Tab-separated table of C-alpha atoms in Angstrom:
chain	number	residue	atom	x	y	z
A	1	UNK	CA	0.000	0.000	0.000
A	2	UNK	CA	1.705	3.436	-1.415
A	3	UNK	CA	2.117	5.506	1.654
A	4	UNK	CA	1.699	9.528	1.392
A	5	UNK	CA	3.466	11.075	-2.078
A	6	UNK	CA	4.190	14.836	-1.797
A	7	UNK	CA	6.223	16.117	-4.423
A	8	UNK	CA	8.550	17.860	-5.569
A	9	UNK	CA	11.047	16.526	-3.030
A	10	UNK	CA	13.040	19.578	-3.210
A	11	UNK	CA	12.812	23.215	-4.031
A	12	UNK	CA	14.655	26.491	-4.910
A	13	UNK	CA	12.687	29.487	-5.683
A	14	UNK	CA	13.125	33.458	-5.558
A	15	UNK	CA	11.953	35.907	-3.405
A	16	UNK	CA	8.274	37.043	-4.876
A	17	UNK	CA	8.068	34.092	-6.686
A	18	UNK	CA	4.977	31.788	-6.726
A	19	UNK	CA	4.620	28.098	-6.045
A	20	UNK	CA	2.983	24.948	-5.800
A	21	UNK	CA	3.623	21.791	-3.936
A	22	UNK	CA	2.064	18.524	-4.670
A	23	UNK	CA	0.366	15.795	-2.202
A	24	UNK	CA	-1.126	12.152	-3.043
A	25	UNK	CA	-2.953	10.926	-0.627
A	26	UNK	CA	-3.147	6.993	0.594
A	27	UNK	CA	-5.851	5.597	-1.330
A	28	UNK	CA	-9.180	5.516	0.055
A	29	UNK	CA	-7.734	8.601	2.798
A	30	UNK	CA	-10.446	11.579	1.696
A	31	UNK	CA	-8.489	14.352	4.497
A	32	UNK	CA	-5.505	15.996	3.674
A	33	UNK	CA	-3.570	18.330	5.799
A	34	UNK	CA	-0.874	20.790	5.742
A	35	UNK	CA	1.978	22.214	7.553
A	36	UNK	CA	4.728	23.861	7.874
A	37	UNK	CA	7.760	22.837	9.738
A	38	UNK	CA	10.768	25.384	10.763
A	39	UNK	CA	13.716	24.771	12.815
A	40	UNK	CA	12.422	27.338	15.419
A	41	UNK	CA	8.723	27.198	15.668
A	42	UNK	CA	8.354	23.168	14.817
A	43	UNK	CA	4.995	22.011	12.911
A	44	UNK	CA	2.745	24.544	12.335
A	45	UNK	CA	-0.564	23.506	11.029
A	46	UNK	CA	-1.841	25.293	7.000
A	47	UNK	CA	-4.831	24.289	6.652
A	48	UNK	CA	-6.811	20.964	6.232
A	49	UNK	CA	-9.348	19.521	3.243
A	50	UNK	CA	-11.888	16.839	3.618
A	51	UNK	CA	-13.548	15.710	0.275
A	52	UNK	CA	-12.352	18.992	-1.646
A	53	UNK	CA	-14.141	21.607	0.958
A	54	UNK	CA	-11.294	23.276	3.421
A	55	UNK	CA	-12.606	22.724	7.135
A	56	UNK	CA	-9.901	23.960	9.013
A	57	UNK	CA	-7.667	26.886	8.454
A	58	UNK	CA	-4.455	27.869	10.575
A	59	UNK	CA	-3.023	31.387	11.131
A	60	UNK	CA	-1.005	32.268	8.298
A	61	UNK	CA	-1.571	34.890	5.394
A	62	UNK	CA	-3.740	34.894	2.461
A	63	UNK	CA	-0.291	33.946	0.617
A	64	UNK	CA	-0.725	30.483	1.575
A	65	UNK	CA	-3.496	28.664	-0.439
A	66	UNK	CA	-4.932	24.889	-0.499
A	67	UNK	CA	-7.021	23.321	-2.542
A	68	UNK	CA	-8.404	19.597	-2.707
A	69	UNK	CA	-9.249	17.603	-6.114
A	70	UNK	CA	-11.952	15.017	-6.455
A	71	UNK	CA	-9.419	11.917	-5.933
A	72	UNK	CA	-8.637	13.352	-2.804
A	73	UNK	CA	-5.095	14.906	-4.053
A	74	UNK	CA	-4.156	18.197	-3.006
A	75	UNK	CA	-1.791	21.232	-3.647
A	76	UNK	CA	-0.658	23.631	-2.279
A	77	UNK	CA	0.444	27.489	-2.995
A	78	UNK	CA	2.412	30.369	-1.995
A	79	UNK	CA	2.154	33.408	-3.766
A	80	UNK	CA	4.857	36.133	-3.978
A	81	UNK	CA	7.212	33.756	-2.089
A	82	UNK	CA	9.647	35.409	0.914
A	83	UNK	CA	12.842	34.271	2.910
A	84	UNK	CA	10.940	33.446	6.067
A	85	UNK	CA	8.769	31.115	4.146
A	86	UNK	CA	11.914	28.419	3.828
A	87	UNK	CA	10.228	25.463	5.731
A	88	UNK	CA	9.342	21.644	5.315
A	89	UNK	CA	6.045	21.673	4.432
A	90	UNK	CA	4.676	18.009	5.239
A	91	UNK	CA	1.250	16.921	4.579
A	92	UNK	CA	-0.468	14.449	6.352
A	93	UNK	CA	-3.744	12.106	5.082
A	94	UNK	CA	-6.358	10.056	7.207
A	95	UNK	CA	-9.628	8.235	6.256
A	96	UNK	CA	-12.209	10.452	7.387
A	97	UNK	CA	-12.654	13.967	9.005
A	98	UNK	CA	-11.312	14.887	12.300
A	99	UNK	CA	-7.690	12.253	12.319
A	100	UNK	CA	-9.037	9.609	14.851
A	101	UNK	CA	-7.850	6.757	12.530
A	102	UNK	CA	-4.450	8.573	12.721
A	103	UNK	CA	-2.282	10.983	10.575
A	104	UNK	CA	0.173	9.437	7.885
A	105	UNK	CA	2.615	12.032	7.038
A	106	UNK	CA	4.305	12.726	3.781
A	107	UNK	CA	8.019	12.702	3.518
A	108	UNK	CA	7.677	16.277	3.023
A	109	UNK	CA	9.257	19.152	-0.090
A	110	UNK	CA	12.178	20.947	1.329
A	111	UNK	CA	11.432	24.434	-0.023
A	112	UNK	CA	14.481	27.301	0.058
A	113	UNK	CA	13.711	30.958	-0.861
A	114	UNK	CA	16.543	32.661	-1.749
B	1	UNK	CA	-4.936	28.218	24.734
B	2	UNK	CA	-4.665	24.687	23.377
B	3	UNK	CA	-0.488	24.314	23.776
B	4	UNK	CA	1.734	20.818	24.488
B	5	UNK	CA	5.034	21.290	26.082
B	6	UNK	CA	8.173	19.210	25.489
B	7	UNK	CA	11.063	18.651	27.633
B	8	UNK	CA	13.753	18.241	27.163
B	9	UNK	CA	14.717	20.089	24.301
B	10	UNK	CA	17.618	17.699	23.619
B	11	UNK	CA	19.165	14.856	25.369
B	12	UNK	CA	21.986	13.152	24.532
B	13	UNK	CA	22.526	9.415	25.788
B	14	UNK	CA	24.794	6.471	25.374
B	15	UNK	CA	23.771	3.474	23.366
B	16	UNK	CA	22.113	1.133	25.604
B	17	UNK	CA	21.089	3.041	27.736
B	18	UNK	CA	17.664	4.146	28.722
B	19	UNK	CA	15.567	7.361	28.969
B	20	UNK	CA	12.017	9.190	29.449
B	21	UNK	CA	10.806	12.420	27.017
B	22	UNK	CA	8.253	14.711	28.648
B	23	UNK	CA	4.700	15.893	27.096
B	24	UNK	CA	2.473	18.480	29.201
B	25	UNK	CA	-0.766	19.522	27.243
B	26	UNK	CA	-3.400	21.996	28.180
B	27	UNK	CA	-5.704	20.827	25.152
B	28	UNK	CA	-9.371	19.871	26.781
B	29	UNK	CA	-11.198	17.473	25.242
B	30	UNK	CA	-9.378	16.088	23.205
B	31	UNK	CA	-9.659	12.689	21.344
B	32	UNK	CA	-6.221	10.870	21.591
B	33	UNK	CA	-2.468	11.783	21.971
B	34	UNK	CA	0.226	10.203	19.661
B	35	UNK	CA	4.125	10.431	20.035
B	36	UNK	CA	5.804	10.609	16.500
B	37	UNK	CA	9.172	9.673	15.711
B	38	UNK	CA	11.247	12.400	13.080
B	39	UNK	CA	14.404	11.363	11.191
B	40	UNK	CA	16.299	14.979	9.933
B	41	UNK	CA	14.518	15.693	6.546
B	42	UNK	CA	11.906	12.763	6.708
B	43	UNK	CA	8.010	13.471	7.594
B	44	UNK	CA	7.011	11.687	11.271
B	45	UNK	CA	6.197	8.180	11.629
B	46	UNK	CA	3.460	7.335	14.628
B	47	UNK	CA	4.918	5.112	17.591
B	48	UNK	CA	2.162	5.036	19.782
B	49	UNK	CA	-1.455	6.239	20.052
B	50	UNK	CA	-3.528	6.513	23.142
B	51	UNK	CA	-6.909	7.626	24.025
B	52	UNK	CA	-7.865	9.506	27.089
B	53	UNK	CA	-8.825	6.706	28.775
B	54	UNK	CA	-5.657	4.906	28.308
B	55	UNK	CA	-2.584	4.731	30.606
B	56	UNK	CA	0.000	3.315	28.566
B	57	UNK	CA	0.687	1.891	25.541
B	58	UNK	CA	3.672	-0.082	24.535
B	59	UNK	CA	5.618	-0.664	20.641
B	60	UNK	CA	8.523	-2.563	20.845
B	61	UNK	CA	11.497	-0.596	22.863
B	62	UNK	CA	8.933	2.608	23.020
B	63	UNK	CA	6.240	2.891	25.710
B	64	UNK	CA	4.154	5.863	26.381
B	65	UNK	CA	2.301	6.799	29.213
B	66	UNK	CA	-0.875	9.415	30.297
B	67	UNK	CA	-2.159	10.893	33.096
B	68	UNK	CA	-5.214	12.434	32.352
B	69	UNK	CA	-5.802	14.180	35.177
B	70	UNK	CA	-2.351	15.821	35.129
B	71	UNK	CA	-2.401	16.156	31.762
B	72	UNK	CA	0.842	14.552	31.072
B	73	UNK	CA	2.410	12.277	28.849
B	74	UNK	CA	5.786	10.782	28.850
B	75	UNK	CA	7.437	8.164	26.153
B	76	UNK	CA	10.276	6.078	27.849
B	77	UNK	CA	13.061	4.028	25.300
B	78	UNK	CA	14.579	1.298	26.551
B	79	UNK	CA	17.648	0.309	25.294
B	80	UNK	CA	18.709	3.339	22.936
B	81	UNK	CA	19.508	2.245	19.583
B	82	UNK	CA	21.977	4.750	17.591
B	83	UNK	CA	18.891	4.665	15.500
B	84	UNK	CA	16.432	5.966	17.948
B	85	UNK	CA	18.144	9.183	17.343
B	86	UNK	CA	15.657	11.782	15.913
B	87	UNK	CA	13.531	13.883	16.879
B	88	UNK	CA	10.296	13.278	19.059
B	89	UNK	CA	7.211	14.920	18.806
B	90	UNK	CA	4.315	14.584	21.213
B	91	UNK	CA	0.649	15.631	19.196
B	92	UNK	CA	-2.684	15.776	20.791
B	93	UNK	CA	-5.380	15.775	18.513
B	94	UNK	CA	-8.843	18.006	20.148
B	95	UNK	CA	-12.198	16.824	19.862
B	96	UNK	CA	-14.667	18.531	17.818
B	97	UNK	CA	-13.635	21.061	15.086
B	98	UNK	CA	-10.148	21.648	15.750
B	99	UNK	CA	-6.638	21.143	14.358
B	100	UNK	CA	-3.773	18.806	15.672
B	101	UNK	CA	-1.639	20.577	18.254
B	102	UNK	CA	1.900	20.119	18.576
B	103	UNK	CA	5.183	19.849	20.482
B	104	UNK	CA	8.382	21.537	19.521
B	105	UNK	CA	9.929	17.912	20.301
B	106	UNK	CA	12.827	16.813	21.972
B	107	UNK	CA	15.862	15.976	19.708
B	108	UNK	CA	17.505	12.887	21.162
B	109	UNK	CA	21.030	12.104	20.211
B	110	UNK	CA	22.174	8.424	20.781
B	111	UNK	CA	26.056	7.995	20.652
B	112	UNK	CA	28.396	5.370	20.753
């Protein structure tokens, strides 16, 4: 059984620059969350989707967008892209709304803003 | 606030050896509370899960404990394994319409 894809693996982008970042689900796993991981402030939690609709929402900017396709796959965006935003962003999938069957976790894209 | 605490920060112990990582949590209800094990670079792996109604739970060389009514959790290794170093991250996960919370995790260092 294929565990949880995110790609790409790794990432270089430029300040102000856009991007998107990719995450498979395990089959038959309809919620998909996001975070974001930093050395100082640990996992932060995006946002999380449950059969395309966005039930949860953490505090970060407007930059930072989700979105959830009818196979369950989702993506993820930054817009106009800045140094602080340098993170592992992990996503995590579970069968059904609310994580009590547990969270598998991605192996997560390094992203660098430079 | 709904916040989990982690202590140590890091901990470095000889192979063999044992030790016990710290989780305090102020989140109320909440559902269950999972440690997760981190390798540098890798996304977290579950060890154990418990509910509030459970005391400890047990996989392999890692058992967790939790005391409800303190609201504390603590996962003891036995036997430290150079490969048991990572980092360790306590999560509770709330009842009801809210997101995981997490630690900041303890980075344990197992050397020769």
């Amino acid at each position: 059984k294929a565990g949880v894809t995110q790609t790409p693996r790794y990432l270089i982008k430029t300040r102000g620059q856009q991007v998107t970042l990719s995450c498979s689900p395990i089959s038959g796993h309809r919620s998909v969350s996001w975070y974001q991981q930093t050395p100082g402030q640990g996992l932060q939690f995006l946002f999380e989707y449950f059969s395309e609709t966005q039930r949860n929402k953490g505090n970060f900017p407007g930059r930072f967008s989700g979105r959830q396709f009818s196979n369950s796959r989702s993506e993820m965006n930054v817009s106009t892209l800045e140094l602080g935003d340098s993170a592992l962003y992990l996503c995590a999938s579970t069968p059904q709304w609310q994580g009590e069957y547990g969270y598998t976790f991605g192996s997560g894209t390094r992203l660098t803003v430079v | 606030k709904n916040q989990v605490e982690q202590s140590p920060q890091s901990l470095i112990i000889l192979e063999g050896k044992n030790c016990t990582l710290q989780c305090n949590y102020t989140v109320s209800p909440f559902s269950n509370l999972r440690w997760y094990k981190q390798d540098t670079g890798r996304g977290p792996v579950s060890l154990t899960i418990m509910t509030f109604s459970e005391n400890t739970k047990s996989n392999g060389r890692y058992t967790a404990t939790l005391d409800a009514d303190t609201k504390q959790s603590s996962l003891h290794i036995t036997a430290s394994q150079l490969s048991d170093s990572a980092s360790y991250i306590c999560v509770v996960i709330p009842s009801g319409n809210t997101p995981l919370v997490f630690g900041k995790g303890t980075r344990l260092s197992v050397i020769a």
